[in-house]
PDB file of C-alpha atoms in Angstrom:
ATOM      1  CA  UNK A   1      77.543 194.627 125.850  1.00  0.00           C
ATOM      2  CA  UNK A   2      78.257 193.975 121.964  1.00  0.00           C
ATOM      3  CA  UNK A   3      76.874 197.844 121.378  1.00  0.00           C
ATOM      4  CA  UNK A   4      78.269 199.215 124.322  1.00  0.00           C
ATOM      5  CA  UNK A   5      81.882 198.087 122.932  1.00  0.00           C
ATOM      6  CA  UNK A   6      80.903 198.736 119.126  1.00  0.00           C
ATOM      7  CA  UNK A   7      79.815 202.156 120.686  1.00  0.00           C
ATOM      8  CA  UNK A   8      82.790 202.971 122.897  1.00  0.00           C
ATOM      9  CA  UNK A   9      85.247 201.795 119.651  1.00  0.00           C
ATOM     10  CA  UNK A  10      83.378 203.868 117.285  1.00  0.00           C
ATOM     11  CA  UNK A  11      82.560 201.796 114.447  1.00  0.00           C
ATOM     12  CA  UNK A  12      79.248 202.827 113.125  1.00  0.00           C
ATOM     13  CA  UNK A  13      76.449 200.674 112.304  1.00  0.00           C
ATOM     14  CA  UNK A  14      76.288 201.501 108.432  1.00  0.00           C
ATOM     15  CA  UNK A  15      79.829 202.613 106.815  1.00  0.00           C
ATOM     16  CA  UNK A  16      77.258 204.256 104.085  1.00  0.00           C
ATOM     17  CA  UNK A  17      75.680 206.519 105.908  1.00  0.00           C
ATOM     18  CA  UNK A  18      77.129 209.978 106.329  1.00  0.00           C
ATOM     19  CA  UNK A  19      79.222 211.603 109.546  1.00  0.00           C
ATOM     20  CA  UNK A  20      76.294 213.290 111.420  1.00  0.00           C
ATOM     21  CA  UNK A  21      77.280 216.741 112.450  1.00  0.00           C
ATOM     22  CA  UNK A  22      78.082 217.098 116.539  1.00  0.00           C
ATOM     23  CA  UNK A  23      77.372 220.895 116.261  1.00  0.00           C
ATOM     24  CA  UNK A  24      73.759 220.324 114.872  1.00  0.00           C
ATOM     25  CA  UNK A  25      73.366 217.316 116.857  1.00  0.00           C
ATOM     26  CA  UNK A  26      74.142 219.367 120.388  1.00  0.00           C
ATOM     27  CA  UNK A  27      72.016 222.035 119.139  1.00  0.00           C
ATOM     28  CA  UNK A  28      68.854 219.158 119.268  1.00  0.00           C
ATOM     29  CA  UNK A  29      70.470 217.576 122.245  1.00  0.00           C
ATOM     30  CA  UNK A  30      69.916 220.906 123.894  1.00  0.00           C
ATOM     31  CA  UNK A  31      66.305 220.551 123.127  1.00  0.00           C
ATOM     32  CA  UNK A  32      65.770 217.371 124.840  1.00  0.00           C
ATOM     33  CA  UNK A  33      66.202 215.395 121.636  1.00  0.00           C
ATOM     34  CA  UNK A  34      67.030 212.028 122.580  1.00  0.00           C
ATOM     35  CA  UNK A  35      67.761 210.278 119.155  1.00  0.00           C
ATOM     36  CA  UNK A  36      70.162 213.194 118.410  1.00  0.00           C
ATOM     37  CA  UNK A  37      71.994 212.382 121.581  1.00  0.00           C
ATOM     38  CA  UNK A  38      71.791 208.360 120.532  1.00  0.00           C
ATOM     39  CA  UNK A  39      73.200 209.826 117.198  1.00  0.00           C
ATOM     40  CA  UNK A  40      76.107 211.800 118.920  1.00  0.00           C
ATOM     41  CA  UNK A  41      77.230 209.364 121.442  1.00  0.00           C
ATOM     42  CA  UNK A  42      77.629 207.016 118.131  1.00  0.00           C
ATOM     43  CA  UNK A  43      79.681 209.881 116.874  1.00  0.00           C
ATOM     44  CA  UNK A  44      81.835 211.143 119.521  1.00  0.00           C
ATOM     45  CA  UNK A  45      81.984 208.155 122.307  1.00  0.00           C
ATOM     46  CA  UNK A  46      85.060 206.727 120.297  1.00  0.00           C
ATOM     47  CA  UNK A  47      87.465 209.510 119.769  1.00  0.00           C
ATOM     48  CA  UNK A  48      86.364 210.768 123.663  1.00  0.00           C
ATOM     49  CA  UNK A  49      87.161 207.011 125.469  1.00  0.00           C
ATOM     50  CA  UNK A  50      90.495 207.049 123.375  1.00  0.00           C
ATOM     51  CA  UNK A  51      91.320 210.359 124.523  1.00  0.00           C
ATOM     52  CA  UNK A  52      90.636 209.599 127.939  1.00  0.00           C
ATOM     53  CA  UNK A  53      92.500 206.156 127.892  1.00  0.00           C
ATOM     54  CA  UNK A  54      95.557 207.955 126.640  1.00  0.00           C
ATOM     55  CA  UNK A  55      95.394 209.563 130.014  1.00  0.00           C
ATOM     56  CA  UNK A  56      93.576 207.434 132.684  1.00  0.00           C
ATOM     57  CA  UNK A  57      95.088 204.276 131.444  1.00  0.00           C
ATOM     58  CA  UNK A  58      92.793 201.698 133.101  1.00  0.00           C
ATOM     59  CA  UNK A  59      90.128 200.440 130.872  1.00  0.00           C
ATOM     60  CA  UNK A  60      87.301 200.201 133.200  1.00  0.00           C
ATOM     61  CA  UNK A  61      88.388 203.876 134.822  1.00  0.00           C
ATOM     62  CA  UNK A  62      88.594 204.962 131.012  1.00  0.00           C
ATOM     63  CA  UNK A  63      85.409 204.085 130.211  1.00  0.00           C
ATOM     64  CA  UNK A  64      83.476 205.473 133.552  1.00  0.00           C
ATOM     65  CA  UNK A  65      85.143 208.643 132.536  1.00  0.00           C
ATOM     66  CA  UNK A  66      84.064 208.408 128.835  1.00  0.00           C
ATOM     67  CA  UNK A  67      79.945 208.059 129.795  1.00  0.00           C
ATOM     68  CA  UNK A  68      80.237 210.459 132.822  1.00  0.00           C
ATOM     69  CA  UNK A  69      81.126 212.616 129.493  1.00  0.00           C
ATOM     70  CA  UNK A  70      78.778 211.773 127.942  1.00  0.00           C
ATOM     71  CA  UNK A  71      76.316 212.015 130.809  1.00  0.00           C
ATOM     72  CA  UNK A  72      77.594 216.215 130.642  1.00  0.00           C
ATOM     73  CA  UNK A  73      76.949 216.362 127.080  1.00  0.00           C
ATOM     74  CA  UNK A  74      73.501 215.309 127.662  1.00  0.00           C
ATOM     75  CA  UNK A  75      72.987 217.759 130.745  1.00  0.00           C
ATOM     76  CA  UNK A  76      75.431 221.196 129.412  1.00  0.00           C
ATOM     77  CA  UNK A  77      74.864 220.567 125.322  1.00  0.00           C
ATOM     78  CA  UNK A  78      73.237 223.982 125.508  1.00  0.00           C
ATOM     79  CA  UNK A  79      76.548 225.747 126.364  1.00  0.00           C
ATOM     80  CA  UNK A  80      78.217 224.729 123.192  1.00  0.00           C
ATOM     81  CA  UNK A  81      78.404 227.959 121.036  1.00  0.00           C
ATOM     82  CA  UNK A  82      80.193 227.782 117.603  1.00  0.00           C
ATOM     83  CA  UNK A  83      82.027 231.012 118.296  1.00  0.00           C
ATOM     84  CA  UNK A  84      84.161 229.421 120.615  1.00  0.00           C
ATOM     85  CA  UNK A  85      85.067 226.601 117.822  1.00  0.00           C
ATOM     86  CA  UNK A  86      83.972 223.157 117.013  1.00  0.00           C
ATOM     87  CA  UNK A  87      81.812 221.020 118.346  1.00  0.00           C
ATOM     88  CA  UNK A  88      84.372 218.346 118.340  1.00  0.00           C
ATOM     89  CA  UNK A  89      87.006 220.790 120.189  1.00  0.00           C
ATOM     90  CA  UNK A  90      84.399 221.214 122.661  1.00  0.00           C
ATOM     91  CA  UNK A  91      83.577 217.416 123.221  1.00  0.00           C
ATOM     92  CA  UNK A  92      87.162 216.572 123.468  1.00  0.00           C
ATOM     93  CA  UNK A  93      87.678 219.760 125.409  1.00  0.00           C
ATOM     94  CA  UNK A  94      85.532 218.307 128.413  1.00  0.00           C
ATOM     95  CA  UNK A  95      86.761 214.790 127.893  1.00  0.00           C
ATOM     96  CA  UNK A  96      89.970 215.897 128.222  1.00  0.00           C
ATOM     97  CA  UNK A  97      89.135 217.785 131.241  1.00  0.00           C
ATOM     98  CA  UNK A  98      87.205 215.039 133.065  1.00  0.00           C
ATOM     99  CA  UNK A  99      90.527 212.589 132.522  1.00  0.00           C
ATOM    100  CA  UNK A 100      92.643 214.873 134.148  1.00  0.00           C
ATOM    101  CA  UNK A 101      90.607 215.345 136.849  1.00  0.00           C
ATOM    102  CA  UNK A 102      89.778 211.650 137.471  1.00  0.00           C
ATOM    103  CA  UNK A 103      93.591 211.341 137.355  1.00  0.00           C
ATOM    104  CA  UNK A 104      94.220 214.078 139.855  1.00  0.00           C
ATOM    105  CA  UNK A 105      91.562 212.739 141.834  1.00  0.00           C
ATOM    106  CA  UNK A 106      93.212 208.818 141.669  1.00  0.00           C
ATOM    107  CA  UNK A 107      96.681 210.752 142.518  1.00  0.00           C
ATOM    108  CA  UNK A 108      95.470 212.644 145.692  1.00  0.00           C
ATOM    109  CA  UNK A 109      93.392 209.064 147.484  1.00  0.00           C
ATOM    110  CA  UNK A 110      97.044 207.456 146.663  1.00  0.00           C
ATOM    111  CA  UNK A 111      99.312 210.391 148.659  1.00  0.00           C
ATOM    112  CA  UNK A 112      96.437 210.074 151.219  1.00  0.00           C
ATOM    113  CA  UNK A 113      96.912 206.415 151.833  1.00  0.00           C
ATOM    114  CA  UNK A 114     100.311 206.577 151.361  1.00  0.00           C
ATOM    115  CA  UNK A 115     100.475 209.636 153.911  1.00  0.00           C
ATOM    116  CA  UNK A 116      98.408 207.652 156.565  1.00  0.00           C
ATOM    117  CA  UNK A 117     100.317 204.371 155.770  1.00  0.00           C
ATOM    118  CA  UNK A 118     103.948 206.351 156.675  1.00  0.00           C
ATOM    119  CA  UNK A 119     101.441 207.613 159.585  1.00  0.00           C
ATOM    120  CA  UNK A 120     100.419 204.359 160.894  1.00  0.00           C
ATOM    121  CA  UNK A 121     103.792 202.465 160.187  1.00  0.00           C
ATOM    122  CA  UNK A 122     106.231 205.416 162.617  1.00  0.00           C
ATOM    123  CA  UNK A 123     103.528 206.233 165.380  1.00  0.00           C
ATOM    124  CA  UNK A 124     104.518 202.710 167.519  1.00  0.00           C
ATOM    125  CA  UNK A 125     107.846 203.460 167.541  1.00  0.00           C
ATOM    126  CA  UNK A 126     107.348 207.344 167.628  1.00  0.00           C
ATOM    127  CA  UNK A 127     105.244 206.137 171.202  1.00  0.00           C
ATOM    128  CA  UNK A 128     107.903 203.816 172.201  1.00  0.00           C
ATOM    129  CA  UNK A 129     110.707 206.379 171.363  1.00  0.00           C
ATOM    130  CA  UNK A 130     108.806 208.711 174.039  1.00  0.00           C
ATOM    131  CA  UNK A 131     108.101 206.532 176.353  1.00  0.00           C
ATOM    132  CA  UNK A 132     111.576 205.431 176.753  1.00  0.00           C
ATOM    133  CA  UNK A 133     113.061 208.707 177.096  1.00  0.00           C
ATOM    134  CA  UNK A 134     110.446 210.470 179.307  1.00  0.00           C
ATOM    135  CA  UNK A 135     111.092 207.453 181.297  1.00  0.00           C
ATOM    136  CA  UNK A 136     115.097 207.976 181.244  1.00  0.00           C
ATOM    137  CA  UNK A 137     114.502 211.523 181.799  1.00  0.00           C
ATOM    138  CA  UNK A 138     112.241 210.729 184.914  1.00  0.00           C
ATOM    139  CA  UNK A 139     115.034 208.444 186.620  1.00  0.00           C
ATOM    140  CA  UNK A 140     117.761 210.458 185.568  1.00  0.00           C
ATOM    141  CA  UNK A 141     116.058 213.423 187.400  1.00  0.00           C
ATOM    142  CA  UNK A 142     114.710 210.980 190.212  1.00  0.00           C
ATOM    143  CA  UNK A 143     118.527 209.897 190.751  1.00  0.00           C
ATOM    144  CA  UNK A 144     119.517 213.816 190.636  1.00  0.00           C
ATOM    145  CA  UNK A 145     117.046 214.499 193.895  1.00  0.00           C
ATOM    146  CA  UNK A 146     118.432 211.660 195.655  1.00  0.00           C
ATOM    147  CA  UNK A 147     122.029 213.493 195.042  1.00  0.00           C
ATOM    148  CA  UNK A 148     120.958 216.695 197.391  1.00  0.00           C
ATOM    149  CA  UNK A 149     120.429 216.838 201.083  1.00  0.00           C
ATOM    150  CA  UNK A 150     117.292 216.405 202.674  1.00  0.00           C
ATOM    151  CA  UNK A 151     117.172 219.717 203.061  1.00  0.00           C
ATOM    152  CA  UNK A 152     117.840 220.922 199.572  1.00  0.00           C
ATOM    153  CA  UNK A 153     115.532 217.951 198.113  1.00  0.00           C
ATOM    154  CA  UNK A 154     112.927 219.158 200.761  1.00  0.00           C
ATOM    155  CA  UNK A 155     112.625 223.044 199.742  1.00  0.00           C
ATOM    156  CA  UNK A 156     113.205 221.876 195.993  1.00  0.00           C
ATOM    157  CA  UNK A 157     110.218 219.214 195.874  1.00  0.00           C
ATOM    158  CA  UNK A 158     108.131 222.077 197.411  1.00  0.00           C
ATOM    159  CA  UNK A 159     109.109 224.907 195.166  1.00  0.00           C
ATOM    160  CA  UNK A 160     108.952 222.650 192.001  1.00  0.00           C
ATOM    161  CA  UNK A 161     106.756 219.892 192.056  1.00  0.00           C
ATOM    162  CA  UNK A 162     104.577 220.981 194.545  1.00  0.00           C
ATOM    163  CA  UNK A 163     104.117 224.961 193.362  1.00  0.00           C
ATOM    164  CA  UNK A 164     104.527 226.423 196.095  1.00  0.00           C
ATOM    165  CA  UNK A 165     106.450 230.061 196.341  1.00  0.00           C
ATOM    166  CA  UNK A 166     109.154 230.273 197.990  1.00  0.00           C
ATOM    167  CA  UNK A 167     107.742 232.611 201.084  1.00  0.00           C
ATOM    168  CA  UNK A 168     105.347 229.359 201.296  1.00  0.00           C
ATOM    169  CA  UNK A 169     107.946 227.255 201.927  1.00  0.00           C
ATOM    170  CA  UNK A 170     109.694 229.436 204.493  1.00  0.00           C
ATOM    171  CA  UNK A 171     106.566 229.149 206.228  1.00  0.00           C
ATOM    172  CA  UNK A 172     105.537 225.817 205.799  1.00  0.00           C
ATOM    173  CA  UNK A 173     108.925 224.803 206.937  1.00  0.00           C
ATOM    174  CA  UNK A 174     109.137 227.506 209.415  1.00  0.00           C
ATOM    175  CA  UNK A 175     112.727 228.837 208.326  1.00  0.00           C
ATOM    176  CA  UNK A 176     113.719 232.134 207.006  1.00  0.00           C
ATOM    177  CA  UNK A 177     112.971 233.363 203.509  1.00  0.00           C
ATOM    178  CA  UNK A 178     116.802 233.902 203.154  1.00  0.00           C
ATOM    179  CA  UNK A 179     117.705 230.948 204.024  1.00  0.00           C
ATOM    180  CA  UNK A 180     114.981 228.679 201.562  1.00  0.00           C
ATOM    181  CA  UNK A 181     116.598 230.872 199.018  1.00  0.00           C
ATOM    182  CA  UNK A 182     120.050 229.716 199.584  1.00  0.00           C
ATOM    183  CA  UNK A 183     119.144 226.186 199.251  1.00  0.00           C
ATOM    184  CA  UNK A 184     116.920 226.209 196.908  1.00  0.00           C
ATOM    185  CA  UNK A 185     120.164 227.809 194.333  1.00  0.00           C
ATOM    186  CA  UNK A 186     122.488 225.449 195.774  1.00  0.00           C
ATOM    187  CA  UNK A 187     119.744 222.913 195.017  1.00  0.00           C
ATOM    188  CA  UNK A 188     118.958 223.715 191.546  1.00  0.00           C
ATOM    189  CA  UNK A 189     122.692 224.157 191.160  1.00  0.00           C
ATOM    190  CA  UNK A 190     123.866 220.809 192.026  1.00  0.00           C
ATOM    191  CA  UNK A 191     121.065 219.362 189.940  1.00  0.00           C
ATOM    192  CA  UNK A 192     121.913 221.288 186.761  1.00  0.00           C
ATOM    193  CA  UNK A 193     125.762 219.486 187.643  1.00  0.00           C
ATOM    194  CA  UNK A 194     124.232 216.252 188.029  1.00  0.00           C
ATOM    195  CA  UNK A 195     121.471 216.232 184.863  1.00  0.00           C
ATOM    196  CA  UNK A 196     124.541 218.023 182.708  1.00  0.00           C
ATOM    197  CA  UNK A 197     122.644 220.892 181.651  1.00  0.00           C
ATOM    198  CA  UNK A 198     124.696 223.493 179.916  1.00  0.00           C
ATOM    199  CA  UNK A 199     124.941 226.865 181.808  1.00  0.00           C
TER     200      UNK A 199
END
C-alpha cells in the first residue's frame, strides 16, 4: 500500500538518480520490457492520477482511472511516435481522455437513474389519473344512453358497441333502413348535447 501511494504521489525512490526518459522507456515498453514499464509508471503515475483527480474528483474513482492508464500504456506503448510530440503529451493525452470519459460515463448512469426515478415516482398517479377519468368518461357516457329512448339507445348500442352496420340493424330489428338512420342521428345527436361535445 506504502508503494502504491509513494507511486501514485510520485516521489521517487532515490532523489539522486536521474528523470528516466518516457519516450525511451515506451519504446522498451513496446518490446515487452517489464522493468521499463516499472520505471515509467514511477515516472508518469503521479502527474497522470493528478490530472485525472482534477477531473474525476473522487479519490478512489481517480485512482481506478489512473492504473486503467496505465494498464493502456502497457498494452498501446507501441503507438507512441515522437512525430506527434512528447511522450509526456501523449501519456497525459490518454489520461486526460480516460477522465473524461469515466466522467461522462458517471454523468449518463446518474440521468439514467434520475430518468427512471422521475419514471417510477409519476407512473402511480399517471395510472390513477387514467383510471379516474376513463372511469368518469364511462359513466358520463353510460348516463348519456340512459338519456335516449329505447329505441334510439337500441339502434345506437347496435351500431356502436356492437359493430354492426346499419342495414344489419334494420334487419336484425326488422325496421326500415330509413328509418334506423333517422334514429340513429337523432341518437348520436342528443348524445353529443348531453356529453357537451363541440360541433
Amino acid at each position: 500500500m506504502a508503494e502504491r501511494a509513494r507511486r501514485l504521489s510520485g516521489v521517487p525512490d532515490t532523489p539522486a538518480e536521474p528523470a528516466p526518459d518516457p519516450a525511451a522507456l515506451l519504446h522498451r515498453v513496446a518490446r515487452g520490457d517489464e522493468s521499463a514499464f516499472e520505471r515509467l509508471y514511477d515516472a508518469v503515475s503521479g502527474p497522470v492520477f493528478g490530472l485525472v483527480r482534477r477531473i474525476v474528483r473522487d479519490p478512489a474513482q481517480s485512482e481506478e482511472v489512473t492504473q486503467e492508464v496505465m494498464l493502456e500504456l502497457w498494452r498501446t506503448a507501441a503507438r507512441y511516435s515522437p512525430d506527434r510530440g512528447s511522450a509526456m503529451t501523449w501519456v497525459m493525452t490518454l489520461a486526460h481522455r480516460r477522465a473524461v470519459d469515466r466522467v461522462r460515463s458517471a454523468q449518463s448512469a446518474t440521468d439514467r437513474e434520475d430518468r427512471a426515478h422521475r419514471q417510477e415516482a409519476a407512473r402511480p398517479f399517471d395510472e390513477v389519473a387514467e383510471q379516474v377519468s376513463t372511469r368518469l368518461e364511462y359513466e358520463q357516457v353510460r348516463r348519456c344512453l340512459g338519456s335516449l329512448t329505447e329505441l334510439q339507445r337500441e339502434s345506437v348500442e347496435l351500431a356502436y358497441y356492437k359493430g354492426l352496420t346499419y342495414r344489419e340493424v334494420s334487419e336484425l330489428l326488422g325496421t326500415p333502413l330509413g328509418t334506423i338512420k333517422t334514429r340513429l342521428r337523432d341518437g348520436l345527436i342528443r348524445m353529443r348535447d348531453c356529453l357537451g361535445v363541440a360541433r
